[in-house]
Coordinates of C-alpha atoms in Angstrom, one line a residue:
F1 CA 9.2 29.6 -6.0
F2 CA 9.6 31.1 -8.9
F3 CA 12.3 31.2 -11.0
Q4 CA 13.0 32.4 -14.4
A5 CA 16.6 32.3 -16.6
E6 CA 18.7 35.0 -17.5
D7 CA 20.5 35.5 -20.5
G8 CA 22.4 32.6 -22.1
I9 CA 26.1 32.2 -20.1
L10 CA 26.3 35.9 -19.3
D11 CA 26.0 37.4 -15.5
S12 CA 25.2 40.6 -17.5
S13 CA 23.8 41.4 -14.3
V14 CA 27.2 41.8 -12.6
T15 CA 29.8 42.1 -15.1
G16 CA 29.1 40.7 -18.5
V17 CA 31.3 37.8 -18.0
Q18 CA 30.5 34.8 -18.7
T19 CA 30.6 32.3 -15.6
C20 CA 28.9 29.2 -16.9
A21 CA 27.7 27.5 -19.9
L22 CA 24.4 27.1 -18.9
P23 CA 21.4 29.7 -18.0
I24 CA 21.8 31.8 -15.0
Y25 CA 18.5 31.8 -12.7
A26 CA 17.1 34.6 -10.7
V27 CA 14.7 34.3 -7.8
T28 CA 11.5 36.0 -8.4
A29 CA 9.2 35.1 -5.4
P30 CA 10.0 37.0 -2.0
N31 CA 10.9 35.2 1.1
S32 CA 12.6 32.3 -0.6
R33 CA 15.0 30.0 1.7
L34 CA 17.4 29.8 -0.4
K35 CA 20.2 30.9 0.7
A36 CA 23.3 30.3 -2.1
Q37 CA 23.0 33.1 -5.4
L38 CA 22.3 31.3 -8.2
V39 CA 24.6 30.6 -10.3
G40 CA 26.9 27.5 -9.3
P41 CA 24.7 24.1 -8.8
A42 CA 22.1 25.3 -6.7
G43 CA 21.6 27.2 -10.6
I44 CA 22.4 24.6 -12.3
W45 CA 20.3 22.3 -10.6
L46 CA 17.2 24.5 -11.3
N47 CA 18.0 22.9 -14.7
V48 CA 15.7 20.3 -13.4
P49 CA 13.4 21.3 -11.4
E50 CA 11.8 18.5 -10.4
L51 CA 15.3 17.4 -9.4
S52 CA 16.5 20.8 -7.5
P53 CA 14.3 20.1 -4.3
H54 CA 15.4 16.9 -3.2
I55 CA 19.0 17.4 -3.9
R56 CA 19.1 21.1 -1.9
E57 CA 17.3 19.1 0.7
I58 CA 20.5 16.6 0.8
N59 CA 22.6 19.4 0.5
W60 CA 20.8 20.8 3.4
F61 CA 21.2 17.3 5.6
L62 CA 24.5 16.8 5.2
R63 CA 25.7 20.6 5.9
N64 CA 24.0 21.0 8.9
R65 CA 23.0 17.5 10.4
F66 CA 26.1 16.4 10.4
P67 CA 27.6 14.7 13.3
L68 CA 30.7 16.0 13.6
D69 CA 32.3 19.1 14.2
D70 CA 32.4 21.7 11.7
K71 CA 36.3 22.3 12.1
L72 CA 36.2 18.5 10.6
T73 CA 33.4 19.0 8.1
E74 CA 35.4 21.4 6.1
L75 CA 38.3 19.2 6.5
I76 CA 36.1 16.8 4.3
I77 CA 35.1 19.2 1.8
L78 CA 38.6 20.4 1.5
V79 CA 40.1 17.3 0.9
T80 CA 37.0 16.3 -1.5
A81 CA 38.0 19.9 -3.4
R82 CA 40.7 19.1 -3.7
A83 CA 40.9 15.9 -5.0
S84 CA 38.8 16.9 -7.7
D85 CA 40.6 20.3 -8.5
A86 CA 37.2 22.1 -7.6
Q87 CA 38.2 26.2 -7.4
I88 CA 34.9 27.2 -6.5
E89 CA 34.1 24.8 -3.6
W90 CA 37.9 25.3 -1.8
S91 CA 37.4 29.4 -2.8
A92 CA 34.0 28.7 -0.7
H93 CA 35.1 26.1 1.9
E94 CA 38.8 27.2 2.8
P95 CA 37.9 30.9 4.7
A96 CA 35.1 28.6 6.8
A97 CA 37.5 25.9 7.4
L98 CA 40.1 28.1 9.1
K99 CA 36.7 30.4 10.6
A100 CA 35.9 26.8 12.1
G101 CA 39.2 26.4 14.0
L102 CA 41.3 24.0 11.5
A103 CA 45.0 25.4 11.0
Q104 CA 46.3 26.6 8.5
H105 CA 48.6 23.9 8.7
I106 CA 46.3 21.7 7.8
V107 CA 44.6 23.7 4.8
D108 CA 48.2 23.8 3.6
I109 CA 48.6 20.1 3.5
V110 CA 45.4 19.8 2.3
K111 CA 46.2 22.5 -0.7
Y112 CA 49.4 21.2 -1.8
R113 CA 49.4 17.4 -1.0
R114 CA 51.9 17.6 1.4
D115 CA 52.5 15.4 3.9
I116 CA 50.5 14.6 6.9
T117 CA 52.8 14.8 9.4
G118 CA 51.7 17.2 12.0
A119 CA 47.8 16.4 11.9
D120 CA 45.6 15.0 14.7
A121 CA 44.9 11.5 14.3
K122 CA 41.6 12.6 13.0
E123 CA 42.6 15.2 10.9
A124 CA 45.0 12.3 9.8
A125 CA 42.3 9.6 8.7
I126 CA 40.4 12.1 6.5
I127 CA 42.8 13.3 4.8
R128 CA 44.2 9.0 3.9
L129 CA 40.3 8.4 3.9
G130 CA 39.9 10.9 1.0
R131 CA 43.0 10.3 -1.1
E132 CA 42.7 6.7 -0.9
L133 CA 38.9 6.9 -1.7
L134 CA 38.9 10.7 -4.7
E135 CA 42.3 10.4 -6.1
D136 CA 43.3 6.1 -5.7
N137 CA 39.4 5.6 -6.0
H138 CA 40.7 2.5 -3.5
L139 CA 40.1 2.3 0.0
T140 CA 43.2 -0.2 2.1
S141 CA 42.0 -2.4 5.1
E142 CA 44.0 -0.2 7.3
T143 CA 42.8 3.1 6.4
Y144 CA 39.2 1.5 6.3
A145 CA 39.8 0.4 10.0
E146 CA 41.3 3.5 11.4
A147 CA 38.7 5.4 10.1
L148 CA 36.1 3.5 11.8
K149 CA 37.6 3.1 14.7
L150 CA 38.0 6.6 15.4
F151 CA 34.6 7.4 14.1
G152 CA 32.5 4.8 14.2
Q153 CA 29.8 3.3 11.7
K154 CA 27.5 5.8 11.3
N155 CA 30.3 9.2 11.2
L156 CA 32.2 7.0 9.0
V157 CA 29.3 6.7 6.3
M158 CA 28.5 9.9 6.6
M159 CA 31.7 11.4 5.8
V160 CA 31.7 9.2 3.0
L161 CA 28.2 10.3 2.1
L162 CA 29.8 14.1 2.4
M163 CA 32.9 13.6 0.5
A164 CA 30.2 12.1 -2.5
N165 CA 27.6 15.1 -2.1
Y166 CA 31.0 17.8 -2.8
S167 CA 32.4 15.0 -5.6
Q168 CA 29.0 15.4 -7.5
T169 CA 29.0 19.7 -7.2
A170 CA 32.4 19.4 -8.4
I171 CA 31.3 17.1 -11.4
I172 CA 28.4 19.0 -11.8
L173 CA 30.3 23.0 -11.5
H174 CA 33.5 21.2 -14.5
A175 CA 31.1 20.1 -16.8
F176 CA 28.7 23.2 -17.7
D177 CA 32.4 25.6 -16.9
Q178 CA 31.3 27.2 -13.8
Q179 CA 33.8 30.4 -12.9
L180 CA 34.6 32.1 -9.9
R181 CA 32.8 35.2 -9.3
P182 CA 34.9 37.9 -10.4
D183 CA 35.1 39.4 -7.2
V184 CA 36.5 36.2 -5.7
T185 CA 40.2 35.5 -5.8
P186 CA 40.8 31.9 -6.5
R187 CA 43.2 29.7 -3.8
L188 CA 43.5 26.7 -5.0
P189 CA 46.4 25.8 -7.1
V190 CA 44.8 23.6 -10.0
G191 CA 46.0 21.9 -12.7
G192 CA 48.9 19.5 -11.4
R193 CA 50.8 17.8 -8.9
D194 CA 52.5 19.5 -6.6

């Protein structure tokens, strides 16, 4: 891969709107397998080129070799995005979650921090697990035992790793003030507790 930084904080090739506090990178090599635009986390990772391929591989593994179905995987990502008020992650993954078959009322439970009434056992366990780990910074014995019973040890570890990966991404995006592209409508209410 060959990457070149474009002009500082402006995405002048599209709108001239500030989108990130770091340079925006562009792929200059043909046949790149990198699927994301080089704004957002992929563009930020390129500021440490020695590390970037390793982060991409972990992200790829967690997204493409994840042991749960797409619906539950997307729910884990949404729970993580909600806990971090991660607008970019939420705006990308809410449509993916709905496409994967996650019901709108489950999306709304997470989006609006509602009670988990109406969620099935696995959905409820994922929401509780994420809320406790990411919002309370503590996991109760009861929530741990329920998640272990429903998903098994390896899957539970993978679920936590996926949450950690998306939490890392949210921190990176927040730290460098990454904004949604101007053509993307914000989907997540942020700034307060509903």
